[in-house]
Coordinates of C-alpha atoms and ligand atoms in Angstrom, one line a residue:
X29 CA 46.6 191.9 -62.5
X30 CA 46.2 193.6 -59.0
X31 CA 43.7 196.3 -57.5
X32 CA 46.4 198.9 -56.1
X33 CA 43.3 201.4 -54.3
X34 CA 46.0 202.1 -51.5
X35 CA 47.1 206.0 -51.4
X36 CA 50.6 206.8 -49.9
X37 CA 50.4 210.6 -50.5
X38 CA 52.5 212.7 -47.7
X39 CA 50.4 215.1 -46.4
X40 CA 53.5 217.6 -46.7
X41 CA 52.7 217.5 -50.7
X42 CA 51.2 220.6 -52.6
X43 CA 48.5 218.7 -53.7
X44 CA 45.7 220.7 -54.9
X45 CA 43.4 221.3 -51.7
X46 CA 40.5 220.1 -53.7
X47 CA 42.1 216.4 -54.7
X48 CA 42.8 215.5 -50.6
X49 CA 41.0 212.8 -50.2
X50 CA 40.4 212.0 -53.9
X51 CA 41.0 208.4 -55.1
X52 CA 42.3 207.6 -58.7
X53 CA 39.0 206.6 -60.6
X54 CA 38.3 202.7 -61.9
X55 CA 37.1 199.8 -61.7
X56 CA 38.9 196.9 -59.6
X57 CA 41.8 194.7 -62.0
X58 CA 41.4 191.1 -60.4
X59 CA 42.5 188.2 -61.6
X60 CA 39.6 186.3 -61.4
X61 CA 38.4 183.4 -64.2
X62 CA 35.4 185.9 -65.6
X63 CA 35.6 189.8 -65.8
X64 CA 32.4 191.3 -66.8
X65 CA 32.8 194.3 -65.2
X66 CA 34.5 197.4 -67.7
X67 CA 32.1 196.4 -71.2
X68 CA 34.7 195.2 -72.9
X69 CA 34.5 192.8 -75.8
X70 CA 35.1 189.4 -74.6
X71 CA 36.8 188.0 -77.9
X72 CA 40.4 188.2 -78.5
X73 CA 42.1 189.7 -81.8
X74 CA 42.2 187.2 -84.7
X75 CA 45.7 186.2 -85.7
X76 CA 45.1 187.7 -88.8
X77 CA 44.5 191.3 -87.0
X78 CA 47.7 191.0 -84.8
X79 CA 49.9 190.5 -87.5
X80 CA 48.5 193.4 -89.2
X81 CA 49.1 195.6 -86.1
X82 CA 52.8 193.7 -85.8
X83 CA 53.8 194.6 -89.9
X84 CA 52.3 198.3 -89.1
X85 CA 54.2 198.8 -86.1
X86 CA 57.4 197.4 -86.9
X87 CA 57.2 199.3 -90.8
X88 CA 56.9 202.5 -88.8
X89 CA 59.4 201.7 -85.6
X90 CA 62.6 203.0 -87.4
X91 CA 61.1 206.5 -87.6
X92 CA 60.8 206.2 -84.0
X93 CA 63.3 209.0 -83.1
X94 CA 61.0 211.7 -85.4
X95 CA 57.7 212.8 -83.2
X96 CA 54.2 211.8 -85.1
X97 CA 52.0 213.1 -87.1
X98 CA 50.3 215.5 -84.7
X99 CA 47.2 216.0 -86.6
X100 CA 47.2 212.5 -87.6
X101 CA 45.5 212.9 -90.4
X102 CA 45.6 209.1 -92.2
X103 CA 43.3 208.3 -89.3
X104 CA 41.3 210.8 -89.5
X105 CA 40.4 209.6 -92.7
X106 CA 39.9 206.7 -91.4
X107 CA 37.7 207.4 -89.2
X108 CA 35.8 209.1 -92.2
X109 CA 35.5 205.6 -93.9
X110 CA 34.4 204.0 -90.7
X111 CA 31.6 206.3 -90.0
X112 CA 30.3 206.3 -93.7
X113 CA 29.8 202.7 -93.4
X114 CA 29.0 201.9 -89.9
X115 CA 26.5 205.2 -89.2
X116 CA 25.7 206.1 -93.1
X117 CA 27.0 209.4 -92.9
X118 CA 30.4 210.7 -94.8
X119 CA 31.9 213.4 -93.0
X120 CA 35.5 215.6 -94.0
X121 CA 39.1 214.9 -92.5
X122 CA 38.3 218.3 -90.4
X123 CA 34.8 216.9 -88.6
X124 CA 37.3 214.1 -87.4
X125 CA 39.7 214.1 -84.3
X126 CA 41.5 211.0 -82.3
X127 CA 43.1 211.3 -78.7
X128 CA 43.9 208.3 -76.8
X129 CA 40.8 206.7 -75.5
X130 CA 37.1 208.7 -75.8
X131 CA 38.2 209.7 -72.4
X132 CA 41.4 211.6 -73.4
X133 CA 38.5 213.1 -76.0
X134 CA 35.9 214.5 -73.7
X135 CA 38.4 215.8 -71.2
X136 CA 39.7 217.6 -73.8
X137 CA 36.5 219.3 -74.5
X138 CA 36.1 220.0 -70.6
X139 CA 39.7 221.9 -70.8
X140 CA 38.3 223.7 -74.3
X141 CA 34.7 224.7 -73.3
X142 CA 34.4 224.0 -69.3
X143 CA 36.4 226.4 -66.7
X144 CA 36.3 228.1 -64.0
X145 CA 33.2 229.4 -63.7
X146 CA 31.4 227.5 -65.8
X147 CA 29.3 224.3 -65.7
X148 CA 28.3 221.3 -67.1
X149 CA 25.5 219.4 -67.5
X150 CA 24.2 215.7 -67.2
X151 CA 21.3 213.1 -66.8
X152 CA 22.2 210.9 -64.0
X153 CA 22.4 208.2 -63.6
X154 CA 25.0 208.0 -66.3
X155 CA 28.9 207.3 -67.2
X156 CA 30.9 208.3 -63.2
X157 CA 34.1 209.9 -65.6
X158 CA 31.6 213.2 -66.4
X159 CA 32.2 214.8 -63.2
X160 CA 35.9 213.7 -63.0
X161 CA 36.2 215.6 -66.5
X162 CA 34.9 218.3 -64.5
X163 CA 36.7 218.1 -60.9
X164 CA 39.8 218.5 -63.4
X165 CA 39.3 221.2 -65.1
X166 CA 37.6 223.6 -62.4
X167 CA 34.4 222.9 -63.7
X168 CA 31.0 222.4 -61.9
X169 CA 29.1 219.6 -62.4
X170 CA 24.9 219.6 -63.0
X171 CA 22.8 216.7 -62.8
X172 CA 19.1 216.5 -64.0
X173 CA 17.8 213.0 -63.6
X174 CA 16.5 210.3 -66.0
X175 CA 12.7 209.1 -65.7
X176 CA 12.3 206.1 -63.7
X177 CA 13.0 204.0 -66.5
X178 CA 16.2 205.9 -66.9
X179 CA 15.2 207.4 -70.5
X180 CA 16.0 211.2 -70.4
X181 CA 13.8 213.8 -69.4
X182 CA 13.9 216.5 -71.6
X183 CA 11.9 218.6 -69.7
X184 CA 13.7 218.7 -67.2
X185 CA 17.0 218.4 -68.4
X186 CA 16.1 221.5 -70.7
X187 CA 14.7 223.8 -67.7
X188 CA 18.0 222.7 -66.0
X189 CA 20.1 224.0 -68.9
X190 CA 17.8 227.4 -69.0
X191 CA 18.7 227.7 -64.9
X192 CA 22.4 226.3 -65.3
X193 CA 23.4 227.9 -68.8
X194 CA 26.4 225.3 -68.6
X195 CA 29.1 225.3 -71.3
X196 CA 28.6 221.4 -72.4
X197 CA 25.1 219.4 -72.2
X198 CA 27.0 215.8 -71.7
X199 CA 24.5 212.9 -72.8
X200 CA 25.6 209.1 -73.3
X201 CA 23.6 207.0 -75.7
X202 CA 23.4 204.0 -75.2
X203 CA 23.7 205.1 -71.6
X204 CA 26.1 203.7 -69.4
X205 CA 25.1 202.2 -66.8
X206 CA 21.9 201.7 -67.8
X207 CA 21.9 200.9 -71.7
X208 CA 19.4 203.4 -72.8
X209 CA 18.9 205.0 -76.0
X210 CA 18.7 208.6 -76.7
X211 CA 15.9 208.9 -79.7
X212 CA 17.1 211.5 -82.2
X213 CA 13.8 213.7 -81.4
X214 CA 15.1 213.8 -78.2
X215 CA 18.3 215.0 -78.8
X216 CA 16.9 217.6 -81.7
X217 CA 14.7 219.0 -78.7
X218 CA 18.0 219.2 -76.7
X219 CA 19.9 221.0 -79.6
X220 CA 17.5 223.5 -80.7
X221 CA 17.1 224.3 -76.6
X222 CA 21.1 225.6 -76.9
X223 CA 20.0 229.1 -79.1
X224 CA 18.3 230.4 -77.0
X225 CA 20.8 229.4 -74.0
X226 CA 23.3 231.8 -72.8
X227 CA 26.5 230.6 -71.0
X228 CA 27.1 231.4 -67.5
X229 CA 30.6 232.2 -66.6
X230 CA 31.2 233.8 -70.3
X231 CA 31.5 237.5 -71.2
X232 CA 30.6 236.5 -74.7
X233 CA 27.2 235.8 -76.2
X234 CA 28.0 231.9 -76.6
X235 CA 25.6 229.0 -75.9
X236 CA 26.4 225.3 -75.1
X237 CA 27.8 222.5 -76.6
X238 CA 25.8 219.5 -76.9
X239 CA 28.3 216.2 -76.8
X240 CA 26.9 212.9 -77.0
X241 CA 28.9 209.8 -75.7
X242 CA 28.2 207.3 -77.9
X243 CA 31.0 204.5 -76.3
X244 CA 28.6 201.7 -77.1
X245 CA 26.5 202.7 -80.2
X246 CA 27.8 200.4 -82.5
X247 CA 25.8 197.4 -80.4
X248 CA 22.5 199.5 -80.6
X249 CA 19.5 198.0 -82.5
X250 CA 20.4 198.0 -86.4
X251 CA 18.3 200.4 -87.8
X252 CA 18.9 203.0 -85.4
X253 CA 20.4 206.1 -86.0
X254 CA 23.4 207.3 -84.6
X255 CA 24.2 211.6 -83.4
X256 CA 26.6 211.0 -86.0
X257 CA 23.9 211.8 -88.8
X258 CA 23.5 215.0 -87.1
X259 CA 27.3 216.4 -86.8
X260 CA 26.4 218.6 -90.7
X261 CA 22.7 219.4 -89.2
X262 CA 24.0 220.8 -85.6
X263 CA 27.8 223.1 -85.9
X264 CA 27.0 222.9 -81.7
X265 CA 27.1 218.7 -81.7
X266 CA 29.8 216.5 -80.8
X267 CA 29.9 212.9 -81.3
X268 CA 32.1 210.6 -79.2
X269 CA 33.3 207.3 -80.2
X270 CA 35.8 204.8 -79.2
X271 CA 37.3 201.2 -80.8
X272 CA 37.5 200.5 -77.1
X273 CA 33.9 198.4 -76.9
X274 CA 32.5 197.2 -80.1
X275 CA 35.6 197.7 -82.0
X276 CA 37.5 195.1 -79.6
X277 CA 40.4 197.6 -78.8
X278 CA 40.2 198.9 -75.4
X279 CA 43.7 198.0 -74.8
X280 CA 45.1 200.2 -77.8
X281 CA 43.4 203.1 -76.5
X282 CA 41.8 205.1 -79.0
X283 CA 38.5 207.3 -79.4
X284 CA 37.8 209.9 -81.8
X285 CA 35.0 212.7 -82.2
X286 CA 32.9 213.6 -85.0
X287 CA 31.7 217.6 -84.9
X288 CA 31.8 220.4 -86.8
X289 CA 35.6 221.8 -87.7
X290 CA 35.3 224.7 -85.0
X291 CA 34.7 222.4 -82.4
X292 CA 37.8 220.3 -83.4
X293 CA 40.0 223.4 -83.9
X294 CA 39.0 224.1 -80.0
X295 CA 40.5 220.9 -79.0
X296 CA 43.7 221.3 -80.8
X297 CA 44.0 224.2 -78.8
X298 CA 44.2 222.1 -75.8
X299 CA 45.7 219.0 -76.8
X300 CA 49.0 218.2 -75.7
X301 CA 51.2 218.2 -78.7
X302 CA 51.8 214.6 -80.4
X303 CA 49.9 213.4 -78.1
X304 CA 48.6 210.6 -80.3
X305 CA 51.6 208.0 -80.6
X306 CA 52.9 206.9 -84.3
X307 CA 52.7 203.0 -82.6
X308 CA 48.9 203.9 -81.9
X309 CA 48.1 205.5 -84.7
X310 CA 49.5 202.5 -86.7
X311 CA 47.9 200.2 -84.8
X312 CA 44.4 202.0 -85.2
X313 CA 45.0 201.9 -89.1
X314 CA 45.6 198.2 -88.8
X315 CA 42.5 197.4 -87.0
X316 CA 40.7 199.1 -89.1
X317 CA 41.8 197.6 -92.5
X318 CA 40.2 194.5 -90.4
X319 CA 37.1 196.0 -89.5
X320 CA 34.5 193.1 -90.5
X321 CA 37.0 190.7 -88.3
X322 CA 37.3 193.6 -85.3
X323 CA 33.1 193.9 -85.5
X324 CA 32.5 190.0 -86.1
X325 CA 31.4 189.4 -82.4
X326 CA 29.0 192.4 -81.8
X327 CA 25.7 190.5 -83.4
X328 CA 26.1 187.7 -81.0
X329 CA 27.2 190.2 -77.9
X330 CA 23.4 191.5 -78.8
X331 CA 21.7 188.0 -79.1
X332 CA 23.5 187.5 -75.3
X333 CA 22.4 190.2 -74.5
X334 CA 18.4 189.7 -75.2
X335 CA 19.3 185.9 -73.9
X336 CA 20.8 186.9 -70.7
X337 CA 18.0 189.8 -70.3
X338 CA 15.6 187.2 -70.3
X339 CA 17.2 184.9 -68.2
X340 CA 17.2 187.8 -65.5
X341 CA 13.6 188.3 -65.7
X342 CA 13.0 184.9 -64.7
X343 CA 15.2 184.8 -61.6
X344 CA 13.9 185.8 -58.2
X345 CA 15.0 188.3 -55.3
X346 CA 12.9 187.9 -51.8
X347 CA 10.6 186.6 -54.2
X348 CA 10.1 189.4 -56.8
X349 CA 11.3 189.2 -60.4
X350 CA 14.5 191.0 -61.1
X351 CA 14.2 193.9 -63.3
X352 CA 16.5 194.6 -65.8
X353 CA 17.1 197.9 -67.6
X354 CA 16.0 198.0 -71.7
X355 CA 19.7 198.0 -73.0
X356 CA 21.1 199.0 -76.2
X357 CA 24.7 198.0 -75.1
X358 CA 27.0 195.2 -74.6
X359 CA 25.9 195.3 -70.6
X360 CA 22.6 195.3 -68.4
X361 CA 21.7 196.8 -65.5
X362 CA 19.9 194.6 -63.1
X363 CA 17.9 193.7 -59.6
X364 CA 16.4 197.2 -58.8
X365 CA 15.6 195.9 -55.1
X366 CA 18.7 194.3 -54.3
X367 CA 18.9 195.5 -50.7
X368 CA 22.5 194.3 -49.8
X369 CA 23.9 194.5 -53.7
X370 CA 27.6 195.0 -52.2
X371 CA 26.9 191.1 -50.4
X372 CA 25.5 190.1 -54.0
X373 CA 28.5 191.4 -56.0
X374 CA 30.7 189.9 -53.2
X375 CA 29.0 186.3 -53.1
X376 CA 30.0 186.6 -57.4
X377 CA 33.1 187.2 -56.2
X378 CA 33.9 184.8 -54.4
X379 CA 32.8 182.0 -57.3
X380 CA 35.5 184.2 -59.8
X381 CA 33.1 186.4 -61.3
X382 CA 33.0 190.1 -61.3
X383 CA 30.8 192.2 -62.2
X384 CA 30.3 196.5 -61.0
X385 CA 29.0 197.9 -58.7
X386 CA 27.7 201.3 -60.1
X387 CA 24.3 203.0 -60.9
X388 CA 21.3 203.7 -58.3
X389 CA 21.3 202.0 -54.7
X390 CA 19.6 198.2 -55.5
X391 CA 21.1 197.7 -59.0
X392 CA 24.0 196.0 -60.1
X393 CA 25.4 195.7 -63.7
X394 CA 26.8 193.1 -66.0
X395 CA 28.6 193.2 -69.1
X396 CA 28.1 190.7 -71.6
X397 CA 31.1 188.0 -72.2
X398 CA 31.4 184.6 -73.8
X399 CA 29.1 182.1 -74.0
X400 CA 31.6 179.9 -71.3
X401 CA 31.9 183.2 -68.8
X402 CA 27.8 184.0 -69.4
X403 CA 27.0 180.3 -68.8
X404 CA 29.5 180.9 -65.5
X405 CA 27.6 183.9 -64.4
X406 CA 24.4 182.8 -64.2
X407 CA 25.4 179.1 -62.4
X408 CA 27.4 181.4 -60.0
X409 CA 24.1 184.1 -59.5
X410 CA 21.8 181.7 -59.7
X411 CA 23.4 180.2 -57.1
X412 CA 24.3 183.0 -54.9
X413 CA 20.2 184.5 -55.0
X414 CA 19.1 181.1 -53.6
X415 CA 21.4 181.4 -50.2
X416 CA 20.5 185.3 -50.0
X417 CA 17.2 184.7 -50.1
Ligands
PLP5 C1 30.0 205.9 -71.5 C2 31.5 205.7 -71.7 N1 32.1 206.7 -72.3 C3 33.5 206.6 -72.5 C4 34.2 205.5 -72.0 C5 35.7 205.6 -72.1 O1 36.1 204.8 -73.1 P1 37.6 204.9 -73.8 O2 38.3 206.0 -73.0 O3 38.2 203.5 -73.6 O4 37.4 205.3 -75.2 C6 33.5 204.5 -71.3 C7 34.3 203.4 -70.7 O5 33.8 202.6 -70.0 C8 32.1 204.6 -71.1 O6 31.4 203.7 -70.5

């Protein structure tokens, strides 16, 4: 892997006059020995899992030459069976939809519900895609800050909503980057705001769309209930998922939405046609007739996490504990007065470990690996805080 950042557009190309100067969004691809820097999970596919994916794909490769199913409906269902077990609520085929990657999924609802002249809403700090969603489809892009312990404010984020009226109220939970939760009164408060809430930008009497980006749920506290439970409560909630984290498949790329059967029929008005491939659709089915092997890891990603939280706490900065974010996630946001944290991340680096950048000035985040690449990271940051000290 390489990081290609460098740009060789001609400035004789029509490219939109908003995109000049724009850089292609995501995180660097190094080769270096430990990558905690994009959440993924650390553990390969077992054996058993690739050959399931392998039979899959090579029973469906001779019907190559025909397009797919563009409604791919056998995952849908599968999707169904997933949620039932892993968030205790069974949904229909039609509350189901799959695109390539969560992200494919939410810019899809920015083409559906966003626009020119209208907006959408966030709690920053959060995921940095949100206003890319919305640079691309002509969209403008609200913020209303977290707390200072980065939980959301409702208050504020509902008087935002009544000045805004955006189209889509875009919350993450567990929150990326800082792992928070987003308790279910919370989000109620947030839904039952929408009713009242016109959109601006729409000659129609509509209100928003609440979606809630829930990347990372499956590593939230057991017990804890997901939006998912809401989807039959709320027809103006929308769920995102992905097998990208938890699920182990971020190389696959697929992410799905639960939400009431309007929403979903919006987004098939958008969607490019097919644009789910038969390989990834087969490999998606096979993954998930492996589901206990695909979420093996995700109890002991938590334990790590609460380890390495801990571990955190005790190390020093110019002589003040670190803090470290409450996360729900498979990644924790840390420091908080990290004055140089580009010269921390650097210093990492330069022993082979990467971690990101992101999130408010001072902080730094890191995603949870294997025990070998964890044990790594802290020789490498314990080390690196004693010389910038
Ligand atoms: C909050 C959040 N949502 C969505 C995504 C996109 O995931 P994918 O497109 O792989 O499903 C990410 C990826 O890092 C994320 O952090």
């Amino acid at each position: 892997m390489s990081d290609s950042t460098d740009m060789t557009i001609p400035s004789t190309l029509p490219l939109r006059d908003d995109l000049v100067g724009e850089e292609p969004y995501g995180a660097p691809q190094l080769d270096v020995p430990v990558c905690l820097n994009v959440n993924e999970n650390p553990y390969p596919l077992d054996d058993a899992v690739a050959d399931a994916i392998a039979r899959r794909v090579r029973r469906i490769a001779p019907q190559l030459n025909r397009y797919p199913d563009r409604d791919h409906e056998t995952l849908r269902r599968a999707f169904c069976d997933y949620l039932a077990r892993e968030s205790h609520t069974r949904l229909d085929v039609s509350q189901l939809w799959g695109a390539n990657g969560s992200n494919e999924i939410m810019l899809q609802l920015f083409q559906a519900f966003g626009g020119p002249g209208r907006s959408a809403l966030g709690a920053d700090p959060t995921y940095s895609m949100y206003p890319e969603y919305a640079r691309d489809t002509f969209t403008l892009w609200h913020t209303a800050h977290r707390r200072a312990d980065f939980s959301l404010d409702v208050d504020r984020l509902v008087a935002a909503m009544r000045e805004t009226g955006p189209a889509i109220v875009m919350l993450t939970s567990p929150n990326n980057p800082t792992g928070t939760m987003l308790p279910m009164d919370q989000l109620t408060r947030v839904l039952e705001a929408c009713d009242e809430i016109g959109v601006q930008g729409s000659t129609r009497d509509v209100h928003p769309i609440v979606v809630v980006d829930e990347a990372y749920a499956e590593f939230r506290n057991p017990g804890t209930a997901s939006a998912v439970s809401l989807v039959e409560r709320y027809p103006n909630l929308a769920v995102s998922r992905t097998m990208s984290k938890a699920f182990a498949f971020a190389g696959a790329r697929v992410g799905y939405i639960a939400a009431n059967p309007g929403i979903i029929d919006c987004l098939r008005i958008v969607r490019m046609p097919y644009h789910l491939s038969a390989i990834t659709q087969a490999a998606a089915l096979a993954a998930f007739e492996h589901t206990d092997e695909q979420l093996a890891r995700v109890q002991q990603l938590r334990d790590t996490r609460a380890a390495t939280a801990t571990w955190l706490r005790s190390q020093t900065y110019h002589d003040e504990p670190l803090a470290v974010a409450d996360s729900a996630s498979n990644f924790l946001l840390f420091g908080g007065h990290f004055d140089d944290r580009e010269r921390i991340f650097n210093e990492l680096l330069s022993r082979g470990v990467l971690i990101r950048v992101v999130g408010p000035e001072g902080w730094l985040r890191v995603c949870m690996g294997t025990e070998q690449e964890m044990k790594t990271f802290r020789r490498a940051l314990g080390e690196v805080l004693s010389i910038v000290e």
